[in-house]
Amino acid sequence: MPTVMWWCIGTAFAQLLIAGALLRAGRARPTKLAPSALALLRGGNRAAVTVALVALHQRGAVAAARRRTIRANGGPGATRDPLQRGVHASLHRAIGIGALVNRPRTRQAVDALRAELGLAGLLRSPGRWRAARMLLALVPVTPAAGLAVITLRGDATPLPYVLAAVTAPVAVLLWRVPPTTAEARRALAAERARHPLPAHRRAATGETGTAERIQLYVALYGDAALALFYPHFARDGGLLGGGRGNPDDGLPWKRVHAVPKLHLRAYRELGEGGDHGASCGGGGGD
């Protein structure tokens, strides 16, 4: 096998080894996770910002505005949560949640939360994760260049083809490694087991700590919990389904399966004069 092919194959395996090392997660340490942290592990930046908006809405600090946007409705209240304060500080005018997630103050607060989860061994470093994926994207290209050279030279040895074929499935497996660690996924599963989403909002309201419990439900179940507890705020503020709504029910077709039928039916009934959003005990009714 030509020397150039050995170099290409060796480089491809080196890329795989480095990518694997970058994707290794640190040792997880026990930590109590706030709802915003759980939401970030479950659904990324947007999910974490949604939980912060719910907490602010419960205190009357934010409200839905026109055209599925969110606006500030007073001060952030007595909160020391950096994400909530960052989100509220970003609401200089009514904006959609997609733009809100990318505001500098919001991104700064989310990045700080990501750093905390990284130190806890629950989230891979964004920089290391992106660097690993860049290396993995190069893995198929490197041996392909060598194969092109030996093909032009007329070398029919099967060994380089076999070695090149080995690198591709390994790269695919590493590419599928998520930013969250196995410990984070176990923590989410344990929280869902301890806190199943109730079938009716009355089952989670009227007791001490209701606001925090609802934030936890939104963190763990996303759209399903929003449609159950704050349907008007979620619909009018554009919080459901990634912001791309279907005119019939306000939910995108690809996400309808994520909302239990009972909650989806109650959400649809809002347009027919149904339940107009009783207070969920958090100080800012829907």
CSV table of C-alpha atoms in Angstrom, one decimal:
chain,number,residue,atom,x,y,z
A,1,MET,CA,0.0,0.0,0.0
A,2,PRO,CA,1.4,3.4,-0.9
A,3,THR,CA,2.9,5.6,1.8
A,4,VAL,CA,0.3,8.3,1.1
A,5,MET,CA,-2.5,5.9,1.9
A,6,TRP,CA,-0.9,4.9,5.2
A,7,TRP,CA,-0.7,8.5,6.2
A,8,CYS,CA,-4.4,9.1,5.3
A,9,ILE,CA,-5.6,6.0,7.2
A,10,GLY,CA,-3.4,6.9,10.2
A,11,THR,CA,-4.8,10.4,10.2
A,12,ALA,CA,-8.4,9.2,10.1
A,13,PHE,CA,-7.8,6.9,13.1
A,14,ALA,CA,-6.1,9.7,14.9
A,15,GLN,CA,-9.1,12.0,14.2
A,16,LEU,CA,-11.3,9.3,15.7
A,17,LEU,CA,-9.2,8.9,18.8
A,18,ILE,CA,-9.0,12.7,19.4
A,19,ALA,CA,-12.8,13.1,18.9
A,20,GLY,CA,-13.5,10.3,21.3
A,21,ALA,CA,-11.2,11.9,23.9
A,22,LEU,CA,-13.0,15.3,23.4
A,23,LEU,CA,-16.4,13.6,23.9
A,24,ARG,CA,-15.5,12.0,27.2
A,25,ALA,CA,-17.5,13.4,30.0
A,26,GLY,CA,-16.2,14.3,33.4
A,27,ARG,CA,-17.2,12.4,36.5
A,28,ALA,CA,-20.7,13.4,37.5
A,29,ARG,CA,-21.2,14.7,41.1
A,30,PRO,CA,-24.5,14.8,43.0
A,31,THR,CA,-26.3,18.1,42.6
A,32,LYS,CA,-29.8,19.4,43.0
A,33,LEU,CA,-31.0,20.6,39.7
A,34,ALA,CA,-33.3,23.6,39.3
A,35,PRO,CA,-36.2,23.4,36.8
A,36,SER,CA,-34.3,25.6,34.3
A,37,ALA,CA,-31.3,23.2,34.5
A,38,LEU,CA,-33.5,20.2,33.9
A,39,ALA,CA,-35.1,22.0,31.0
A,40,LEU,CA,-31.7,22.7,29.5
A,41,LEU,CA,-30.8,19.1,29.7
A,42,ARG,CA,-34.1,18.0,28.2
A,43,GLY,CA,-34.5,20.5,25.4
A,44,GLY,CA,-31.6,22.9,25.2
A,45,ASN,CA,-31.5,26.7,25.4
A,46,ARG,CA,-35.1,27.4,24.3
A,47,ALA,CA,-36.5,25.0,26.9
A,48,ALA,CA,-34.5,26.6,29.7
A,49,VAL,CA,-35.7,30.1,28.6
A,50,THR,CA,-39.3,28.9,28.5
A,51,VAL,CA,-39.1,27.8,32.1
A,52,ALA,CA,-37.6,31.2,33.1
A,53,LEU,CA,-40.5,32.9,31.3
A,54,VAL,CA,-43.0,30.7,33.1
A,55,ALA,CA,-41.5,31.7,36.4
A,56,LEU,CA,-41.6,35.4,35.5
A,57,HIS,CA,-45.2,35.0,34.3
A,58,GLN,CA,-46.2,33.5,37.6
A,59,ARG,CA,-45.1,36.7,39.3
A,60,GLY,CA,-46.7,38.9,36.7
A,61,ALA,CA,-43.3,40.1,35.3
A,62,VAL,CA,-44.0,39.1,31.7
A,63,ALA,CA,-47.0,38.6,29.5
A,64,ALA,CA,-47.9,37.6,26.0
A,65,ALA,CA,-48.0,40.3,23.4
A,66,ARG,CA,-49.2,40.6,19.8
A,67,ARG,CA,-48.2,38.2,17.1
A,68,ARG,CA,-46.9,35.5,19.5
A,69,THR,CA,-44.4,37.6,21.3
A,70,ILE,CA,-43.5,38.2,24.9
A,71,ARG,CA,-43.2,41.6,26.6
A,72,ALA,CA,-42.0,42.7,30.1
A,73,ASN,CA,-44.9,43.6,32.4
A,74,GLY,CA,-43.0,45.2,35.3
A,75,GLY,CA,-39.9,44.3,37.2
A,76,PRO,CA,-38.5,40.8,37.5
A,77,GLY,CA,-39.5,40.6,41.2
A,78,ALA,CA,-37.6,39.2,44.1
A,79,THR,CA,-35.5,36.6,42.3
A,80,ARG,CA,-31.8,35.9,42.3
A,81,ASP,CA,-32.0,33.4,39.5
A,82,PRO,CA,-29.5,34.6,36.9
A,83,LEU,CA,-31.4,33.1,33.9
A,84,GLN,CA,-34.7,34.8,34.9
A,85,ARG,CA,-33.0,38.1,35.4
A,86,GLY,CA,-31.1,37.8,32.1
A,87,VAL,CA,-34.3,36.9,30.2
A,88,HIS,CA,-36.2,39.8,31.8
A,89,ALA,CA,-33.4,42.2,31.1
A,90,SER,CA,-33.5,41.2,27.4
A,91,LEU,CA,-37.2,42.2,27.0
A,92,HIS,CA,-36.6,45.8,26.0
A,93,ARG,CA,-39.6,45.4,23.7
A,94,ALA,CA,-42.0,42.6,22.7
A,95,ILE,CA,-40.1,39.9,20.9
A,96,GLY,CA,-40.5,36.2,20.0
A,97,ILE,CA,-38.9,33.5,22.0
A,98,GLY,CA,-36.6,32.6,19.1
A,99,ALA,CA,-35.1,36.1,19.2
A,100,LEU,CA,-35.1,36.2,23.0
A,101,VAL,CA,-33.0,33.1,23.2
A,102,ASN,CA,-30.3,34.7,21.2
A,103,ARG,CA,-30.2,38.1,23.0
A,104,PRO,CA,-26.8,38.7,24.6
A,105,ARG,CA,-28.0,38.9,28.2
A,106,THR,CA,-30.1,35.7,27.8
A,107,ARG,CA,-27.2,33.8,26.1
A,108,GLN,CA,-24.8,34.9,28.8
A,109,ALA,CA,-27.1,33.5,31.5
A,110,VAL,CA,-27.7,30.3,29.5
A,111,ASP,CA,-24.0,29.8,28.9
A,112,ALA,CA,-23.3,30.2,32.7
A,113,LEU,CA,-25.9,27.5,33.4
A,114,ARG,CA,-24.3,25.3,30.8
A,115,ALA,CA,-21.0,25.8,32.5
A,116,GLU,CA,-22.4,24.7,35.8
A,117,LEU,CA,-23.9,21.6,34.3
A,118,GLY,CA,-20.6,20.9,32.6
A,119,LEU,CA,-18.7,21.1,35.9
A,120,ALA,CA,-21.4,18.7,37.4
A,121,GLY,CA,-20.6,16.2,34.7
A,122,LEU,CA,-24.1,16.4,33.2
A,123,LEU,CA,-23.3,18.3,30.0
A,124,ARG,CA,-20.3,18.1,27.6
A,125,SER,CA,-18.3,21.2,27.0
A,126,PRO,CA,-19.9,23.0,24.0
A,127,GLY,CA,-16.4,23.8,22.6
A,128,ARG,CA,-15.1,20.3,23.0
A,129,TRP,CA,-18.3,18.8,21.5
A,130,ARG,CA,-18.1,21.1,18.4
A,131,ALA,CA,-14.4,20.4,18.0
A,132,ALA,CA,-15.1,16.7,18.1
A,133,ARG,CA,-17.8,17.0,15.4
A,134,MET,CA,-15.5,19.0,13.2
A,135,LEU,CA,-13.0,16.2,13.4
A,136,LEU,CA,-15.6,13.5,12.8
A,137,ALA,CA,-16.8,15.4,9.7
A,138,LEU,CA,-13.2,15.1,8.3
A,139,VAL,CA,-12.9,11.4,9.0
A,140,PRO,CA,-14.6,10.2,5.7
A,141,VAL,CA,-12.7,12.8,3.7
A,142,THR,CA,-9.2,11.8,4.8
A,143,PRO,CA,-9.2,8.2,3.6
A,144,ALA,CA,-11.2,9.1,0.5
A,145,ALA,CA,-8.4,11.4,-0.6
A,146,GLY,CA,-5.9,8.5,-0.2
A,147,LEU,CA,-8.2,6.1,-2.0
A,148,ALA,CA,-8.4,8.6,-4.9
A,149,VAL,CA,-4.6,8.6,-5.2
A,150,ILE,CA,-4.1,4.9,-5.2
A,151,THR,CA,-7.0,4.5,-7.7
A,152,LEU,CA,-5.3,6.8,-10.1
A,153,ARG,CA,-2.1,4.8,-9.7
A,154,GLY,CA,-4.0,1.6,-10.4
A,155,ASP,CA,-3.2,-0.1,-7.0
A,156,ALA,CA,-5.9,-2.8,-6.5
A,157,THR,CA,-4.8,-3.9,-3.0
A,158,PRO,CA,-8.0,-4.4,-0.9
A,159,LEU,CA,-6.4,-3.6,2.4
A,160,PRO,CA,-6.8,0.2,2.2
A,161,TYR,CA,-10.5,-0.1,1.3
A,162,VAL,CA,-11.1,-2.3,4.3
A,163,LEU,CA,-9.3,0.1,6.7
A,164,ALA,CA,-11.2,3.1,5.2
A,165,ALA,CA,-14.5,1.3,5.6
A,166,VAL,CA,-13.8,0.7,9.3
A,167,THR,CA,-13.5,4.4,10.1
A,168,ALA,CA,-16.9,5.4,8.7
A,169,PRO,CA,-19.2,3.5,11.1
A,170,VAL,CA,-17.0,4.5,14.1
A,171,ALA,CA,-17.4,8.1,13.0
A,172,VAL,CA,-21.1,7.7,12.7
A,173,LEU,CA,-21.4,6.2,16.2
A,174,LEU,CA,-19.3,9.1,17.7
A,175,TRP,CA,-21.3,11.6,15.8
A,176,ARG,CA,-24.5,10.4,17.5
A,177,VAL,CA,-23.1,11.1,21.0
A,178,PRO,CA,-25.4,13.8,22.5
A,179,PRO,CA,-24.2,16.9,24.4
A,180,THR,CA,-25.9,15.5,27.5
A,181,THR,CA,-24.2,12.7,29.5
A,182,ALA,CA,-25.7,9.3,30.5
A,183,GLU,CA,-25.9,10.6,34.1
A,184,ALA,CA,-28.0,13.6,32.9
A,185,ARG,CA,-30.4,11.3,31.0
A,186,ARG,CA,-30.7,9.1,34.1
A,187,ALA,CA,-31.4,12.2,36.2
A,188,LEU,CA,-34.2,13.3,33.8
A,189,ALA,CA,-35.7,9.8,33.8
A,190,ALA,CA,-35.7,9.7,37.6
A,191,GLU,CA,-37.3,13.2,37.9
A,192,ARG,CA,-40.1,12.1,35.4
A,193,ALA,CA,-40.7,9.0,37.5
A,194,ARG,CA,-41.0,11.0,40.7
A,195,HIS,CA,-43.1,13.7,39.1
A,196,PRO,CA,-45.5,12.3,36.4
A,197,LEU,CA,-47.5,14.9,34.6
A,198,PRO,CA,-51.0,15.0,36.1
A,199,ALA,CA,-54.0,14.5,33.9
A,200,HIS,CA,-55.7,17.6,35.2
A,201,ARG,CA,-54.4,21.0,36.4
A,202,ARG,CA,-56.3,20.8,39.7
A,203,ALA,CA,-54.1,17.8,40.7
A,204,ALA,CA,-51.1,20.2,40.9
A,205,THR,CA,-52.7,23.4,42.2
A,206,GLY,CA,-53.9,24.8,45.4
A,207,GLU,CA,-51.0,23.7,47.6
A,208,THR,CA,-47.8,25.2,48.9
A,209,GLY,CA,-45.0,25.2,46.3
A,210,THR,CA,-47.4,25.1,43.4
A,211,ALA,CA,-45.5,27.6,41.3
A,212,GLU,CA,-42.2,25.6,41.6
A,213,ARG,CA,-44.0,22.4,40.9
A,214,ILE,CA,-45.4,23.7,37.7
A,215,GLN,CA,-42.0,25.0,36.6
A,216,LEU,CA,-40.7,21.5,37.2
A,217,TYR,CA,-43.5,20.0,35.0
A,218,VAL,CA,-42.7,22.5,32.2
A,219,ALA,CA,-39.0,21.6,32.5
A,220,LEU,CA,-39.7,17.9,32.3
A,221,TYR,CA,-42.6,17.8,29.8
A,222,GLY,CA,-42.4,21.0,27.7
A,223,ASP,CA,-45.4,21.7,25.5
A,224,ALA,CA,-47.6,19.2,27.3
A,225,ALA,CA,-47.2,21.0,30.6
A,226,LEU,CA,-47.5,24.4,29.0
A,227,ALA,CA,-50.8,23.4,27.3
A,228,LEU,CA,-52.1,22.1,30.6
A,229,PHE,CA,-51.2,24.9,33.0
A,230,TYR,CA,-50.7,28.1,30.9
A,231,PRO,CA,-52.5,27.5,27.6
A,232,HIS,CA,-53.3,31.1,26.9
A,233,PHE,CA,-49.8,32.4,27.8
A,234,ALA,CA,-48.1,29.6,25.8
A,235,ARG,CA,-50.4,30.1,22.8
A,236,ASP,CA,-50.4,33.9,22.6
A,237,GLY,CA,-46.7,34.1,23.5
A,238,GLY,CA,-45.6,31.6,20.8
A,239,LEU,CA,-44.0,29.2,23.3
A,240,LEU,CA,-45.5,26.0,21.9
A,241,GLY,CA,-43.9,23.8,19.3
A,242,GLY,CA,-40.8,25.8,18.4
A,243,GLY,CA,-42.8,28.8,17.3
A,244,ARG,CA,-44.1,27.2,14.0
A,245,GLY,CA,-47.8,26.9,14.6
A,246,ASN,CA,-50.5,25.1,12.8
A,247,PRO,CA,-53.6,27.4,12.4
A,248,ASP,CA,-56.0,24.7,13.6
A,249,ASP,CA,-54.5,24.0,17.0
A,250,GLY,CA,-51.4,26.2,17.5
A,251,LEU,CA,-49.1,23.2,17.5
A,252,PRO,CA,-46.7,22.1,14.7
A,253,TRP,CA,-47.6,18.8,13.1
A,254,LYS,CA,-44.3,17.2,14.1
A,255,ARG,CA,-44.8,17.9,17.8
A,256,VAL,CA,-48.5,17.0,18.2
A,257,HIS,CA,-47.5,13.5,19.3
A,258,ALA,CA,-45.7,15.0,22.3
A,259,VAL,CA,-48.9,16.4,23.8
A,260,PRO,CA,-51.3,13.9,25.4
A,261,LYS,CA,-54.7,13.9,23.8
A,262,LEU,CA,-56.4,15.1,27.0
A,263,HIS,CA,-54.2,18.2,27.2
A,264,LEU,CA,-54.4,18.8,23.4
A,265,ARG,CA,-58.2,18.7,23.5
A,266,ALA,CA,-58.3,21.1,26.4
A,267,TYR,CA,-56.0,23.4,24.5
A,268,ARG,CA,-58.2,23.4,21.4
A,269,GLU,CA,-61.3,24.2,23.5
A,270,LEU,CA,-59.7,27.5,24.4
A,271,GLY,CA,-60.9,28.9,21.1
A,272,GLU,CA,-64.5,27.7,21.9
A,273,GLY,CA,-64.9,29.6,25.2
A,274,GLY,CA,-63.6,26.9,27.4
A,275,ASP,CA,-61.4,27.2,30.4
A,276,HIS,CA,-59.9,30.7,30.3
A,277,GLY,CA,-56.8,30.0,32.3
A,278,ALA,CA,-57.5,29.8,36.0
A,279,SER,CA,-54.6,30.8,38.2
A,280,CYS,CA,-52.1,28.1,38.8
A,281,GLY,CA,-51.1,29.3,42.2
A,282,GLY,CA,-48.0,31.1,41.0
A,283,GLY,CA,-49.2,34.6,41.4
A,284,GLY,CA,-49.7,35.2,37.7
A,285,GLY,CA,-52.7,33.4,36.3
A,286,ASP,CA,-53.0,32.5,32.7
